[in-house]
Each structure stands twice: as structure tokens, then as C-alpha cells.
XYZ file of C-alpha atoms in Angstrom:
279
model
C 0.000 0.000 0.000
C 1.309 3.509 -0.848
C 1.392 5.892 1.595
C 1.080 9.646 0.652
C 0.608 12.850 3.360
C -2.073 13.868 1.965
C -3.899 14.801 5.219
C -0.698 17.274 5.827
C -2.820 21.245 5.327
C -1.254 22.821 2.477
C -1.173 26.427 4.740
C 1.256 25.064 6.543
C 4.308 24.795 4.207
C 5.854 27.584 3.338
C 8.709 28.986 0.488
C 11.760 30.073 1.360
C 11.002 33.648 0.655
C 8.368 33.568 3.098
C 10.465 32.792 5.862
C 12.371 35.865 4.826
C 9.055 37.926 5.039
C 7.815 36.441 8.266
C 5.695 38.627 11.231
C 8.382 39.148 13.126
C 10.910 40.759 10.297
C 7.997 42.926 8.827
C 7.049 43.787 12.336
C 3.470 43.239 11.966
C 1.145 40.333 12.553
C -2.280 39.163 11.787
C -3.528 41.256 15.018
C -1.671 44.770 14.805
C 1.607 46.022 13.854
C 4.049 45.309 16.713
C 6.607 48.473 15.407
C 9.549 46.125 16.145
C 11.382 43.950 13.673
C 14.041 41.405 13.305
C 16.560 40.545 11.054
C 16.212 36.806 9.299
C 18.977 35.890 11.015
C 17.871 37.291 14.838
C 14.361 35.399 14.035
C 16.226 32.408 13.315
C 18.103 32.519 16.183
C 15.178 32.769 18.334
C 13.526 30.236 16.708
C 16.262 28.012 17.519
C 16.096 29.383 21.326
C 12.242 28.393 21.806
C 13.231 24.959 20.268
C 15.571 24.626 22.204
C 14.031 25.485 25.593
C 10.942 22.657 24.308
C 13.835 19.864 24.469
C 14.863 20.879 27.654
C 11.581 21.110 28.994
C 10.305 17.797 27.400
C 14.081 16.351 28.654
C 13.347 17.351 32.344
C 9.808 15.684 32.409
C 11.042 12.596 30.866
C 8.309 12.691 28.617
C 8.841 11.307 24.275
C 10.952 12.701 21.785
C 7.322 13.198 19.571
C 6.251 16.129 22.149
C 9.635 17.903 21.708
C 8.970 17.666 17.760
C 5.242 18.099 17.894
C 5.544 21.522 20.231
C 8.329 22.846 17.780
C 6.002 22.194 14.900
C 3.542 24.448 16.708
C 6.000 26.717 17.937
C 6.901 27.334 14.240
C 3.317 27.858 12.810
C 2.731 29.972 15.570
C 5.066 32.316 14.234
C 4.032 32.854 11.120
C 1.432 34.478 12.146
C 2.720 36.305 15.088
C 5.635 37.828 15.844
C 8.411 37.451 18.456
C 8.606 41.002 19.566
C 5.148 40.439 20.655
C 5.426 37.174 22.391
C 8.517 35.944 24.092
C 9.602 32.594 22.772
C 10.195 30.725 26.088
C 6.202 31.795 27.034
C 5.053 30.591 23.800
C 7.316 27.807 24.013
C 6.115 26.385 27.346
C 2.405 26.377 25.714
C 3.327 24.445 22.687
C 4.734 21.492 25.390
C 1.289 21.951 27.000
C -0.458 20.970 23.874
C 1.706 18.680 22.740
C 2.018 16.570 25.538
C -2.452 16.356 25.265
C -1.884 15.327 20.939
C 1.135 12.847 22.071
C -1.168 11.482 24.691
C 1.970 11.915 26.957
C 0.226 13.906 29.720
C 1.895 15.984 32.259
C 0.035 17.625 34.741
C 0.769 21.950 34.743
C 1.676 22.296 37.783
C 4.847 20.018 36.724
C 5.172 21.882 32.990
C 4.707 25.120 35.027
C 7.532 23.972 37.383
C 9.966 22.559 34.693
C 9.362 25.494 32.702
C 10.647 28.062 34.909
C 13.426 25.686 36.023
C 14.728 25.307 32.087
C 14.151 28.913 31.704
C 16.599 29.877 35.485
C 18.868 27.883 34.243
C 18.455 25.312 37.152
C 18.325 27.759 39.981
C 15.740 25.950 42.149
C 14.827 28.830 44.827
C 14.407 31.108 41.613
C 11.961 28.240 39.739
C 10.270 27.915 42.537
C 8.923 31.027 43.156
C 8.119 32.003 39.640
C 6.058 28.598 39.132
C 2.840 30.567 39.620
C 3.777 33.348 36.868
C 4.239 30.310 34.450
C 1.342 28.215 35.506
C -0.967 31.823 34.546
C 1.469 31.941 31.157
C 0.962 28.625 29.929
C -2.454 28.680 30.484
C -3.458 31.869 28.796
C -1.000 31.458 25.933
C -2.311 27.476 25.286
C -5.834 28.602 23.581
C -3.557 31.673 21.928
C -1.703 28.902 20.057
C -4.314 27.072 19.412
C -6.176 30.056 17.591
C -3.335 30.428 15.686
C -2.575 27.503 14.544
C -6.361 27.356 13.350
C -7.304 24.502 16.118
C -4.853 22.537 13.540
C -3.231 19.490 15.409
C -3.325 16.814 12.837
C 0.801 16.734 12.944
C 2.355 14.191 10.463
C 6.128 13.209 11.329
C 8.916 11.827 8.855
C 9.568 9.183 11.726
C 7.034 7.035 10.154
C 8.034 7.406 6.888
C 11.540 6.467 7.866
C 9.922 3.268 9.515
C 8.810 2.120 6.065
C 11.347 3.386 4.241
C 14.310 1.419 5.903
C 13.216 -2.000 5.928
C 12.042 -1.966 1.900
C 15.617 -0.489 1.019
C 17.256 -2.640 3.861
C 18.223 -0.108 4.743
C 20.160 -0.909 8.791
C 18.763 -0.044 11.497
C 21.615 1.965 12.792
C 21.097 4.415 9.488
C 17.723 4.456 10.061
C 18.361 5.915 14.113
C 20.916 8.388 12.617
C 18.137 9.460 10.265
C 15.794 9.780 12.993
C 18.387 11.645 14.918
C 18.843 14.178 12.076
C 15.153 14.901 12.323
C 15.003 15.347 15.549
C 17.346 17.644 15.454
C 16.130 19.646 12.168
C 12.588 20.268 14.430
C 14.752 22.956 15.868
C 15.351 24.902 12.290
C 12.372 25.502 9.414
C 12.824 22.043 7.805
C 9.058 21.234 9.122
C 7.738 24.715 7.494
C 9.294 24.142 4.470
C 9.445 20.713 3.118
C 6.568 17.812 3.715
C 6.936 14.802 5.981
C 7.884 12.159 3.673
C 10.106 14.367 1.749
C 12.086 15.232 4.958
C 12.397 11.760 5.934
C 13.674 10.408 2.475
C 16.251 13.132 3.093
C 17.342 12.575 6.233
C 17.948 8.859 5.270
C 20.566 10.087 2.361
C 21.958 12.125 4.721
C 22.839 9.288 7.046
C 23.687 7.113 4.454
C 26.233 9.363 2.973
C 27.646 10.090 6.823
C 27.875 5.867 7.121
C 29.069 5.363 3.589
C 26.375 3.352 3.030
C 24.240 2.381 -0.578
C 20.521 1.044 -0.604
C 19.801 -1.497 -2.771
C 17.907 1.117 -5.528
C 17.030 4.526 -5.233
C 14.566 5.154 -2.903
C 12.276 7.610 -5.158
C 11.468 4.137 -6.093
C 9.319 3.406 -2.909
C 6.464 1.122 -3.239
C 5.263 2.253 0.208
C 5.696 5.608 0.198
C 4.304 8.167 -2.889
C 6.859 11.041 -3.266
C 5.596 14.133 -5.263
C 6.961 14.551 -8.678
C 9.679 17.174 -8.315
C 10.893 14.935 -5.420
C 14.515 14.557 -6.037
C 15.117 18.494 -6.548
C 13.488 18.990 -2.955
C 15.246 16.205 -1.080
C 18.521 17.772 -2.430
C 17.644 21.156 -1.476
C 16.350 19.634 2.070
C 19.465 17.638 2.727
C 21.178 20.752 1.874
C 19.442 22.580 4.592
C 19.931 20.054 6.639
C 23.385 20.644 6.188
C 23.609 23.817 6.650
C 21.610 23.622 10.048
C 24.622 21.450 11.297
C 27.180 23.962 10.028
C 25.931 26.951 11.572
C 25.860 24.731 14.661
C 29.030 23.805 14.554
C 30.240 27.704 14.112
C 28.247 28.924 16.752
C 30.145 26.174 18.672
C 33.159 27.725 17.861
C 32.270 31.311 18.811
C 30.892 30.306 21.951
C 34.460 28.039 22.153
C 36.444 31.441 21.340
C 34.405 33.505 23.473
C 35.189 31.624 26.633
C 38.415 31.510 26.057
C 38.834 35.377 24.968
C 36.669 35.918 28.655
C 39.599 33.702 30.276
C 42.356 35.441 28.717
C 41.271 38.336 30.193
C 40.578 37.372 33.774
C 44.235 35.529 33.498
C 46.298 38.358 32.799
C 48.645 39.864 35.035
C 47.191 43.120 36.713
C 50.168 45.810 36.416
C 50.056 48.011 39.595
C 48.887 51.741 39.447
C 51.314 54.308 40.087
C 49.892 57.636 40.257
């Protein structure tokens, strides 16, 4: 049986040009203008902040990796139709956990989001989490029906972790690729892969991409699934999706770097000799 997304809402996916045009660098939404903009590359950064603070979040309940990717899908819709300067990421953030955890059927009570929330977000400073619970419990539950609106009640969320479950075994493909290709998903939730490409697309991607990282050849080409129906430009948008993929990873790797350089400028300094004063 062939299996196509076709359930995926179209509104959802978005061109690259978009994302350069998005609420928070025109610096206006669907509700008023917010007279504050970003660049593409500040937007993308917060992005990548909010995603980040859902992993932590979804880490410190010990709840499924599919909340962590279904909150950053709604994280994402949510803003493109909202903008940043108007709501803070970590706020929106902790709501799109809330939700998730309900569609996942991976339930955590507020009071615990609320708590692990402001933990994640004080950087572990228990006292400090503690006492600004309350504020997030009031947050997260104003700001959960403010996602929902804006993501049009929408939670039908497809994956590419199924796809990459039928994908594998009809290629024979291992299933050591297979993780690394779930891996690289995982970690693309944090960037616009899920905005811009469909599910099945992303996942036939992500399996090159591991195969190339593990030297590894399928048996045939896997546009020639029997399982899983690929749209007809489908080799020009896996390329240009394992390309992003790519570059998510390398502008990882140099913020790495910069953070690396950073610390060690910062211990430079604090090592240097302190010449006395003579007045």
C-alpha cells in the first residue's frame, strides 16, 4: 500500500522567501503592527532558542521525543502568524509542550510543565523556579488557547519518523542508518525544515543524509518506494532539504566555535597579570 501525506494542510508549508518575510521581520502580525522587527537571522536565532528550551523542557519531564517535535512544529506555525517582539519565545514555548504533551497522549500535569518550565528557563536555579512557578502556571495557560487560535485549532501533525519506519526495511536499509536518520530529524525540528518541506520528503532526506555520513548504498534509489508516494519534483526537494539540513549542522558547529572562542577570549582576560597603578 502507498502511503502519501495527503492529510498534511497545504497552509502550513511555506517557500523560502516567506520565511524571509515572516511577522516578526515585517514587524506586523495578523492582530496589529508590533513596530519592532528582526533581522532573518535574529528570528532564526530565536527560533532556535524556543526549540531549544521545548527539548529541555520535554528532557526534564522525561516525557517522548514526539512532544519535543510536535511543540516545535507548533511553535513554528505559531510564528508565522505572530511575531516574536510580541510574544517571548520561552512563554510561547512552554504552551506548545502543554499541547503537545495532550496530541502525544503523553500527559503531564501543569503544575509540573509550570515547574519545569521556569526551572529550564533559570537555568536550574531551584529557589528562583520555585517562586516564579505561579507566573508560568498563569502563562501557559493563557498562551495554550492563543496557540491554538493560531494555529487554526490545527493538530493533525504528520512526522517523517514514520516514513523512515517504512522506508528502511524496503531499502534494507540498517537499522543503525535508520536511528541516525531519525536523529537528524530530531534535530532539524529545531530549524524551518518542518515549514518548508513535507513529511515524507524530509524523511527520504534525512535517510541520504545518514547514508552518505555511514558510507552506506541502498539497494535502488529510494524515489522508487512502493510504500511511500513522493511528489513529482521529489529529487530536486530532497537535495535542497538535505542541503538545509546541512547547513543547520554547520551553523551549529560555528556557533560552537564562537561560543568556544568567546570563553576563552573571557579567560584570557581574567588571566592576565594586573600591572600596579602608580599615580
Amino acid at each position: 500500500m502507498t502511503e502519501y501525506a495527503a492529510d498534511v494542510s497545504a497552509q502550513w508549508y511555506f517557500s523560502k522567501e516567506d520565511m524571509r518575510n515572516t511577522p516578526s521581520v515585517t514587524g506586523s502580525d495578523y492582530s496589529a503592527s508590533s513596530g519592532k522587527s528582526l533581522s532573518p537571522a535574529e528570528e532564526y536565532k530565536q527560533r532556535l532558542r524556543g526549540c531549544t528550551f521545548i527539548h529541555n523542557v520535554v528532557k526534564k519531564l522525561d516525557m517522548h521525543q514526539f512532544v519535543a517535535s510536535t511543540a516545535c512544529v507548533f511553535f513554528h506555525r505559531f510564528y508565522m502568524r505572530q511575531s516574536l517582539s510580541a510574544y517571548h519565545p520561552y512563554d510561547v514555548a512552554g504552551a506548545c509542550v502543554v499541547l503537545a504533551s495532550k496530541v502525544e497522549e503523553n500527559k503531564r500535569g501543569l503544575k509540573d510543565i509550570s515547574m519545569a518550565c521556569s526551572y529550564v528557563a533559570v537555568k536550574g536555579q531551584a529557589k528562583e523556579a520555585a517562586d516564579n512557578r505561579e507566573r508560568w502556571e498563569r502563562s501557559l495557560k493563557r498562551l495554550e488557547i492563543v496557540v491554538l487560535e493560531n494555529c487554526c485549532f490545527d493538530m493533525n501533525i504528520l512526522h517523517p519518523y514514520g516514513f523512515i519506519d517504512r522506508l528502511a526495511p524496503e531499502f534494507g536499509i540498517p537499522v543503525f542508518i535508520a536511528k541516525s536518520a531519525t536523529a537528524i530529524i530530531n534535530d532539524s525540528m529545531r530549524s524551518h525544515i518542518c515549514l518548508l518541506y513535507r513529511p515524507e520528503v524530509a524523511a527520504v532526506a534525512a535517510l541520504y543524509f545518514a547514508l552518505e555520513i555511514h558510507g552506506h548504498v541502498p539497494s535502488r534509489s529510494l524515489f522508487e518506494s512502493r510504500h511511500v508516494m513522493l511528489p513529482a519534483n521529489a529529487v530536486g526537494l530532497v537535495e535542497e532539504c538535505v542541503g538545509d539540513m546541512l547547513a543547520f549542522y554547520q551553523r551549529e558547529a560555528d556557533s560552537e566555535r564562537e561560543a568556544h572562542r568567546q570563553q576563552q577570549k573571557a579567560a584570557g582576560a581574567s588571566s592576565r597579570p594586573h600591572l600596579p597603578h602608580y599615580t
